[in-house]
mmCIF file of N, CA and C in Angstrom:
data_model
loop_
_atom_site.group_PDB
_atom_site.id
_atom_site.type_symbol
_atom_site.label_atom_id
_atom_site.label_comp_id
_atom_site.label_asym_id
_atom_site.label_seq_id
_atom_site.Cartn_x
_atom_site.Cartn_y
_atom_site.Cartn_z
ATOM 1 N N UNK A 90 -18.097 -4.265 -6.324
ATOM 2 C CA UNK A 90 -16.910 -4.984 -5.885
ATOM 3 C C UNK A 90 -17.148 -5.424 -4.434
ATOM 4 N N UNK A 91 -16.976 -6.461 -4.146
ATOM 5 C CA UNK A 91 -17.060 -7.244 -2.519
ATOM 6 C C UNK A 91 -15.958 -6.765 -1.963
ATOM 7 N N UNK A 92 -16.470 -7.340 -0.863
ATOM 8 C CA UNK A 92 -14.924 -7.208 0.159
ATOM 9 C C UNK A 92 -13.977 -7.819 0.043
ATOM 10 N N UNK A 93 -13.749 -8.957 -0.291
ATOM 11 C CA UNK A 93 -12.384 -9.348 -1.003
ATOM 12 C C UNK A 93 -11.793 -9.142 -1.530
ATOM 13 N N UNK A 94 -13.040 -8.606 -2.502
ATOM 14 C CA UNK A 94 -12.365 -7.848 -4.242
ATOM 15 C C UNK A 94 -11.363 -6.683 -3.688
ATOM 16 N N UNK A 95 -11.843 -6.089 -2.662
ATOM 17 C CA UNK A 95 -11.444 -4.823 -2.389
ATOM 18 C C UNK A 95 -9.954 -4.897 -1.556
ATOM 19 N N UNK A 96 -10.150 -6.158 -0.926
ATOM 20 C CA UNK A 96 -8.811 -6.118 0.112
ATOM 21 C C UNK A 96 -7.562 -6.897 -1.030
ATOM 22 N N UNK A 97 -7.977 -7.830 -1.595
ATOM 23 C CA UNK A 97 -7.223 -8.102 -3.088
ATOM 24 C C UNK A 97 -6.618 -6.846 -3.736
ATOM 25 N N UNK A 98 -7.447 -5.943 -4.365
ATOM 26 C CA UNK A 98 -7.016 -4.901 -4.751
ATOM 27 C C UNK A 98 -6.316 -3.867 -3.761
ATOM 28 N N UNK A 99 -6.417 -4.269 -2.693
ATOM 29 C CA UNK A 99 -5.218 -3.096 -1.682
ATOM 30 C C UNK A 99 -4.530 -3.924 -1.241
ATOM 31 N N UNK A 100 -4.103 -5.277 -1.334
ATOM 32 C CA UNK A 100 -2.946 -6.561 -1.063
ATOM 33 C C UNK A 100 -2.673 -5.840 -2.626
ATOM 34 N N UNK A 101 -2.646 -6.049 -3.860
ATOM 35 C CA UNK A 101 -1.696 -5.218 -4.844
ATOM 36 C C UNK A 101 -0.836 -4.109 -4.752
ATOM 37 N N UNK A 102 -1.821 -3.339 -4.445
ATOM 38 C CA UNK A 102 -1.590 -1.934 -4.198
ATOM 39 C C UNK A 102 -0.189 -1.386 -3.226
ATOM 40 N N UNK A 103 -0.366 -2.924 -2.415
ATOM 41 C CA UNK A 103 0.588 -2.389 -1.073
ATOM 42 C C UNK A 103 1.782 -3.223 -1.833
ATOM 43 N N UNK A 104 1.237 -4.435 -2.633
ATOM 44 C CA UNK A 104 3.049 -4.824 -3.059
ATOM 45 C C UNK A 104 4.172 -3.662 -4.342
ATOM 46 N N UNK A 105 3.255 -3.319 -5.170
ATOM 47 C CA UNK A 105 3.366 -2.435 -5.777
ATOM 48 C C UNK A 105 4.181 -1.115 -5.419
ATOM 49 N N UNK A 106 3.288 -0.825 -4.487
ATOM 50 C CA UNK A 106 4.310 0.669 -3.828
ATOM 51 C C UNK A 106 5.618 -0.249 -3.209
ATOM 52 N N UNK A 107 5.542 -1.098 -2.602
ATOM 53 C CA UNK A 107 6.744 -1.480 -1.868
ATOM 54 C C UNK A 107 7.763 -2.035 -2.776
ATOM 55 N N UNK A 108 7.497 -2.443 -4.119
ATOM 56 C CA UNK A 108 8.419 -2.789 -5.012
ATOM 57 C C UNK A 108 9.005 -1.538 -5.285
ATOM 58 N N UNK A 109 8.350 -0.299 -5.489
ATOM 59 C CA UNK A 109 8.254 1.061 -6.320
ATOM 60 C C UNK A 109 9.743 1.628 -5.091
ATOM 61 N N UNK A 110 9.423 0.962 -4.114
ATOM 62 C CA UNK A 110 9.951 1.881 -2.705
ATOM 63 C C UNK A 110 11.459 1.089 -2.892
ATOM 64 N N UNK A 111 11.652 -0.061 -3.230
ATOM 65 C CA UNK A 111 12.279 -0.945 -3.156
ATOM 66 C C UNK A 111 13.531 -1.205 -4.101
ATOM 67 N N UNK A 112 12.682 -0.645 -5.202
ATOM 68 C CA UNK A 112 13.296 -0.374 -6.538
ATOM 69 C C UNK A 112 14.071 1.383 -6.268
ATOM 70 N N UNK A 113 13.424 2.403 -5.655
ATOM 71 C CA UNK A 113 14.407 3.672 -5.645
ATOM 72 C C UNK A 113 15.133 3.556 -4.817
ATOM 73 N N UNK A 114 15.146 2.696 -3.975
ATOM 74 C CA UNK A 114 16.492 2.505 -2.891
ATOM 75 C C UNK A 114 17.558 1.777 -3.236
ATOM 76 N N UNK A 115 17.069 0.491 -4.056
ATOM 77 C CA UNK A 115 18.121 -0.199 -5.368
ATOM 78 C C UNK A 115 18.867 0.640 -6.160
ATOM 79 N N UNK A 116 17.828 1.157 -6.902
ATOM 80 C CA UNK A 116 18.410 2.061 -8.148
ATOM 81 C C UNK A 116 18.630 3.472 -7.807
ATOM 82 N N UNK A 117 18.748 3.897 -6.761
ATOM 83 C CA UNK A 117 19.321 4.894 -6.264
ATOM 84 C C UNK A 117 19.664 6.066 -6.776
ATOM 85 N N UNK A 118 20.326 5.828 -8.438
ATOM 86 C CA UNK A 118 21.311 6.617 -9.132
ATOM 87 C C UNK A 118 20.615 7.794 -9.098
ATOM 88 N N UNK A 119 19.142 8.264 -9.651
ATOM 89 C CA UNK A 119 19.091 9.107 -10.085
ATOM 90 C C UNK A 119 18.649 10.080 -8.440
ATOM 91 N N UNK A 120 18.716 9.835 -7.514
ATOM 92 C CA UNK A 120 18.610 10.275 -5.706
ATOM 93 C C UNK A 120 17.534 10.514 -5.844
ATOM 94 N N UNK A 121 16.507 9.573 -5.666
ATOM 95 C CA UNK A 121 15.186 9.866 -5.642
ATOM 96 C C UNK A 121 14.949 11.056 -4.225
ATOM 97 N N UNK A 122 14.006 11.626 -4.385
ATOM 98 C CA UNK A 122 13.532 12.601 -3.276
ATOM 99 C C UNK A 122 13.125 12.041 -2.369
ATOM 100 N N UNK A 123 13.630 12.598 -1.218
ATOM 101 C CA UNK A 123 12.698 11.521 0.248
ATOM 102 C C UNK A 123 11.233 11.587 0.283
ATOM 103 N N UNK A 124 11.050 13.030 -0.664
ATOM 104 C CA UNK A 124 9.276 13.502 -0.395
ATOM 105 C C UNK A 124 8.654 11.719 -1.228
ATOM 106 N N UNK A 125 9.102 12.039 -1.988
ATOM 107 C CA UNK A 125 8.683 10.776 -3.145
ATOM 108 C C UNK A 125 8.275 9.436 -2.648
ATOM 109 N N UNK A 126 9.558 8.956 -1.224
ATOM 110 C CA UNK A 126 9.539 7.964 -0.699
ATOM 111 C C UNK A 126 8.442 8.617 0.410
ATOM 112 N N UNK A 127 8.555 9.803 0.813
ATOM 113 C CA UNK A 127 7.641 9.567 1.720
ATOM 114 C C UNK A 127 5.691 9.509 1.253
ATOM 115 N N UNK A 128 5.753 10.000 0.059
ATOM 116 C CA UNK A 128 4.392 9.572 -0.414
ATOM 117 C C UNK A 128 4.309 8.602 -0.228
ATOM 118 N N UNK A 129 4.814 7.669 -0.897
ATOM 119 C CA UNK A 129 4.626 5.775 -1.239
ATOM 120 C C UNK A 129 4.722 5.765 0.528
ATOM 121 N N UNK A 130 5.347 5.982 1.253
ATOM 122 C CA UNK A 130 4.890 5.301 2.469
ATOM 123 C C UNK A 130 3.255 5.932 3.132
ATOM 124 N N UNK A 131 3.077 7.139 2.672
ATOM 125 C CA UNK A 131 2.377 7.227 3.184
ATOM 126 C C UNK A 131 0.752 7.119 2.393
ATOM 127 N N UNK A 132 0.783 6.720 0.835
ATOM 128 C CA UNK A 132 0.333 5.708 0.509
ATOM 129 C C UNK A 132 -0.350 4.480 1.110
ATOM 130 N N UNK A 133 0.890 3.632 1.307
ATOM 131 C CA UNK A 133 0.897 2.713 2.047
ATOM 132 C C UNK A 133 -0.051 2.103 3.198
ATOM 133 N N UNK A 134 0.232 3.264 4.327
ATOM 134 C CA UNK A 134 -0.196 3.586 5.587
ATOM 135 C C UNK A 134 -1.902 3.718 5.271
ATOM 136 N N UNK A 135 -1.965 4.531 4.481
ATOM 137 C CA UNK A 135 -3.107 4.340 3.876
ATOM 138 C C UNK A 135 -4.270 3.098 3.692
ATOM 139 N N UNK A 136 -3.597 2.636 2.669
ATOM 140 C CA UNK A 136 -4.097 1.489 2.056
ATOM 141 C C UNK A 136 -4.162 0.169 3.245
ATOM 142 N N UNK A 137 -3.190 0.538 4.467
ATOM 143 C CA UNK A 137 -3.513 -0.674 5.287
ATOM 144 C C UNK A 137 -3.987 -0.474 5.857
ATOM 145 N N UNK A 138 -4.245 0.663 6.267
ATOM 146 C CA UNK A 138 -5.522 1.350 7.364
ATOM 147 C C UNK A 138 -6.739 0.469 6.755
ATOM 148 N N UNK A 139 -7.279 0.820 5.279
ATOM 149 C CA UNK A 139 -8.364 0.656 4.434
ATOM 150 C C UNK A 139 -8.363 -1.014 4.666
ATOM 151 N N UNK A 140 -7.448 -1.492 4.449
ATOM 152 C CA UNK A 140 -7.658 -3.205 4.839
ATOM 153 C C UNK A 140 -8.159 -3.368 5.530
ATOM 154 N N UNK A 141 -7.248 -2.662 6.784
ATOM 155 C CA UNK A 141 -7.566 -3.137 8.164
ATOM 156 C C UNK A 141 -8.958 -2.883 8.869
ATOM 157 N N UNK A 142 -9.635 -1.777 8.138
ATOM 158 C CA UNK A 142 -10.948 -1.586 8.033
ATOM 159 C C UNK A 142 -11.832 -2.509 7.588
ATOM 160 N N UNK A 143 -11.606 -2.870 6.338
ATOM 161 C CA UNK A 143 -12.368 -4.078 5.394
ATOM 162 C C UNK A 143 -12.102 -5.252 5.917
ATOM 163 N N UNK A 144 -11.214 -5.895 5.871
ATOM 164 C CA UNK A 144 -10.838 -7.001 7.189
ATOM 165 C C UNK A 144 -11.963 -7.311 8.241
ATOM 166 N N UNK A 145 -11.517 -5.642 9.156
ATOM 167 C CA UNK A 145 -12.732 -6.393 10.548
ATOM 168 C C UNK A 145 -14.348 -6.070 9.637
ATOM 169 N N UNK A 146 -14.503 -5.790 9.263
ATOM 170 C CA UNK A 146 -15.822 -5.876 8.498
ATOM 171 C C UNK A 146 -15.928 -7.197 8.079
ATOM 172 N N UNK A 147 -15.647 -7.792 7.778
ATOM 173 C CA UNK A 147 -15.641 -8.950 7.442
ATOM 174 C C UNK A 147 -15.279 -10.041 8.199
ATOM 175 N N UNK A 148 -14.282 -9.559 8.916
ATOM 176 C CA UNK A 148 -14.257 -11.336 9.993
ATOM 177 C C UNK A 148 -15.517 -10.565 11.089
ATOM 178 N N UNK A 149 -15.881 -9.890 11.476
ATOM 179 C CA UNK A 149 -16.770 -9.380 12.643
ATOM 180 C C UNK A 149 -17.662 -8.652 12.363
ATOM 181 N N UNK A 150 -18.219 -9.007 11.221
ATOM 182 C CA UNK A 150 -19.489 -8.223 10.380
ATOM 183 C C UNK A 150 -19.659 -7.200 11.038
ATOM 184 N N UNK A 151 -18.816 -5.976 10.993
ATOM 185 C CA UNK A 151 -19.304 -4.730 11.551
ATOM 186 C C UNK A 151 -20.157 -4.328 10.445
#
């Protein structure tokens, strides 16, 4: 998988959780756990770190 492939697949990844995040704050009913929300964010945090890694690799051929 290239580097695109890879930042493509964590541009998903990050809309995904944020729908996921987006959707238990909508749908509320059943009181999702904050732990829950705080995975998906910290998920998240994750996955943009990993961009933001792959990114400068790529505009600045590290």
């Amino acid at each position: 998988m290239d580097t695109y492939q890879q930042i493509e697949q964590l541009l998903n990844n990050f809309y995904s959780l944020i729908e996921e995040i987006n959707n238990s704050l909508r749908y509320n009913d059943e009181k999702v756990p904050l732990e829950k929300l705080h995975k998906i964010t910290d998920d998240i945090i994750k996955q943009l770190k990993q961009l933001h890694i792959e990114y400068e690799k790529k505009v600045f051929h590290l």
